[in-house]
Amino acid sequence: MDKISYFKLQAKNLCRDFKTQKLDSDGIYYYSPRFFEDIEDLIGYCDIDENSFGLMKAQHLVAFLAGFDKWSDLIHASDDGLELGKLLFEHRHQYGGMIREDWDMYIRSNGLQDLAEESKLEIFKLVFLDT
């Protein structure tokens, strides 16, 4: 599966899990996810409107978790950028929080914003994944 297809599938799976939404007698939504066991954490962390969620919002959330500001940035990213995004997405809860925040802070604090995606990918693997 190519990397773009991977992210499209993740967005569709997030929508599928969101559709398991049920409202309890206290007016609180709960979910029965198959793909995103952390769906309730994501909804809270990303301040998702539980009354208005569809594929476009799922795509935006997947792109955000993969380190992109929006879905179109993900779609137009380099192969190295997509590989880094996939790692950010798959390890999103490493260190007990959202790894995207830690990564963004690391990049900013070390002045690496303009570094090539290939180099960022290698740094991420070394610093965050110990590989």
Short mmCIF file of C-alpha atoms in Angstrom, two decimals, residues 7-105:
data_model
loop_
_atom_site.label_atom_id
_atom_site.label_comp_id
_atom_site.label_asym_id
_atom_site.label_seq_id
_atom_site.Cartn_x
_atom_site.Cartn_y
_atom_site.Cartn_z
CA PHE A 7 -3.41 7.82 5.31
CA LYS A 8 -6.68 7.66 3.36
CA LEU A 9 -7.43 4.32 5.00
CA GLN A 10 -6.65 5.76 8.44
CA ALA A 11 -9.10 8.64 7.84
CA LYS A 12 -11.81 6.19 6.70
CA ASN A 13 -11.15 3.97 9.72
CA LEU A 14 -11.42 6.97 12.02
CA CYS A 15 -14.79 7.79 10.45
CA ARG A 16 -15.91 4.18 10.88
CA ASP A 17 -14.97 4.29 14.55
CA PHE A 18 -16.66 7.64 15.00
CA LYS A 19 -19.88 6.18 13.59
CA THR A 20 -19.98 3.76 16.53
CA GLN A 21 -20.94 6.79 18.62
CA LYS A 22 -23.74 6.24 21.13
CA LEU A 23 -25.25 8.73 23.56
CA ASP A 24 -25.78 7.48 27.10
CA SER A 25 -28.53 8.58 29.48
CA ASP A 26 -26.26 11.29 30.93
CA GLY A 27 -25.78 12.87 27.51
CA ILE A 28 -22.22 11.62 27.14
CA TYR A 29 -20.99 10.02 23.94
CA TYR A 30 -19.15 6.73 24.02
CA TYR A 31 -17.62 4.68 21.24
CA SER A 32 -16.91 1.07 20.31
CA PRO A 33 -13.85 1.54 18.12
CA ARG A 34 -12.25 -1.19 16.02
CA PHE A 35 -9.31 0.82 14.72
CA PHE A 36 -8.69 3.79 17.04
CA GLU A 37 -8.70 2.61 20.62
CA ASP A 38 -7.68 6.16 21.51
CA ILE A 39 -10.66 7.80 19.77
CA GLU A 40 -12.00 9.38 22.96
CA ASP A 41 -8.56 10.79 23.78
CA LEU A 42 -8.27 12.18 20.25
CA ILE A 43 -11.70 13.79 20.43
CA GLY A 44 -10.84 15.47 23.71
CA TYR A 45 -7.28 16.42 22.81
CA CYS A 46 -8.18 17.84 19.41
CA ASP A 47 -11.43 19.44 20.60
CA ILE A 48 -13.56 17.60 18.05
CA ASP A 49 -17.22 18.58 17.74
CA GLU A 50 -18.92 15.24 18.34
CA ASN A 51 -22.11 16.49 16.70
CA SER A 52 -20.38 17.32 13.41
CA PHE A 53 -17.75 14.89 12.22
CA GLY A 54 -17.19 13.48 8.75
CA LEU A 55 -14.48 12.32 6.39
CA MET A 56 -13.01 15.79 5.82
CA LYS A 57 -12.57 16.33 9.56
CA ALA A 58 -11.12 12.84 9.89
CA GLN A 59 -8.62 13.63 7.12
CA HIS A 60 -7.66 16.86 8.85
CA LEU A 61 -7.16 15.04 12.16
CA VAL A 62 -5.07 12.29 10.53
CA ALA A 63 -2.94 14.92 8.77
CA PHE A 64 -2.47 16.79 12.06
CA LEU A 65 -1.41 13.62 13.89
CA ALA A 66 1.05 12.94 11.06
CA GLY A 67 2.67 16.34 11.51
CA PHE A 68 0.94 18.28 8.75
CA ASP A 69 -1.13 21.42 9.10
CA LYS A 70 -3.78 20.21 6.67
CA TRP A 71 -4.71 17.28 4.44
CA SER A 72 -3.48 18.96 1.25
CA ASP A 73 -0.02 19.35 2.82
CA LEU A 74 -0.01 15.61 3.48
CA ILE A 75 -1.13 14.80 -0.08
CA HIS A 76 1.67 16.92 -1.57
CA ALA A 77 4.42 15.82 0.83
CA SER A 78 7.65 14.15 -0.27
CA ASP A 79 8.19 10.44 0.30
CA ASP A 80 10.43 11.26 3.28
CA GLY A 81 7.82 13.64 4.65
CA LEU A 82 5.17 10.94 4.34
CA GLU A 83 7.42 8.37 6.00
CA LEU A 84 8.01 10.77 8.89
CA GLY A 85 4.28 11.45 9.03
CA LYS A 86 3.53 7.73 9.20
CA LEU A 87 5.97 7.33 12.09
CA LEU A 88 4.46 10.31 13.92
CA PHE A 89 1.00 8.87 13.37
CA GLU A 90 1.87 5.35 14.47
CA HIS A 91 3.78 6.50 17.57
CA ARG A 92 1.35 9.27 18.49
CA HIS A 93 1.20 8.32 22.18
CA GLN A 94 4.86 7.71 22.80
CA TYR A 95 6.16 9.44 25.94
CA GLY A 96 2.65 9.59 27.40
CA GLY A 97 1.41 12.44 25.24
CA MET A 98 1.01 13.49 21.65
CA ILE A 99 4.37 12.93 20.01
CA ARG A 100 3.56 15.57 17.40
CA GLU A 101 3.82 18.26 20.08
CA ASP A 102 7.15 16.89 21.29
CA TRP A 103 8.47 16.69 17.73
CA ASP A 104 7.33 20.22 16.86
CA MET A 105 8.97 21.57 20.02
#
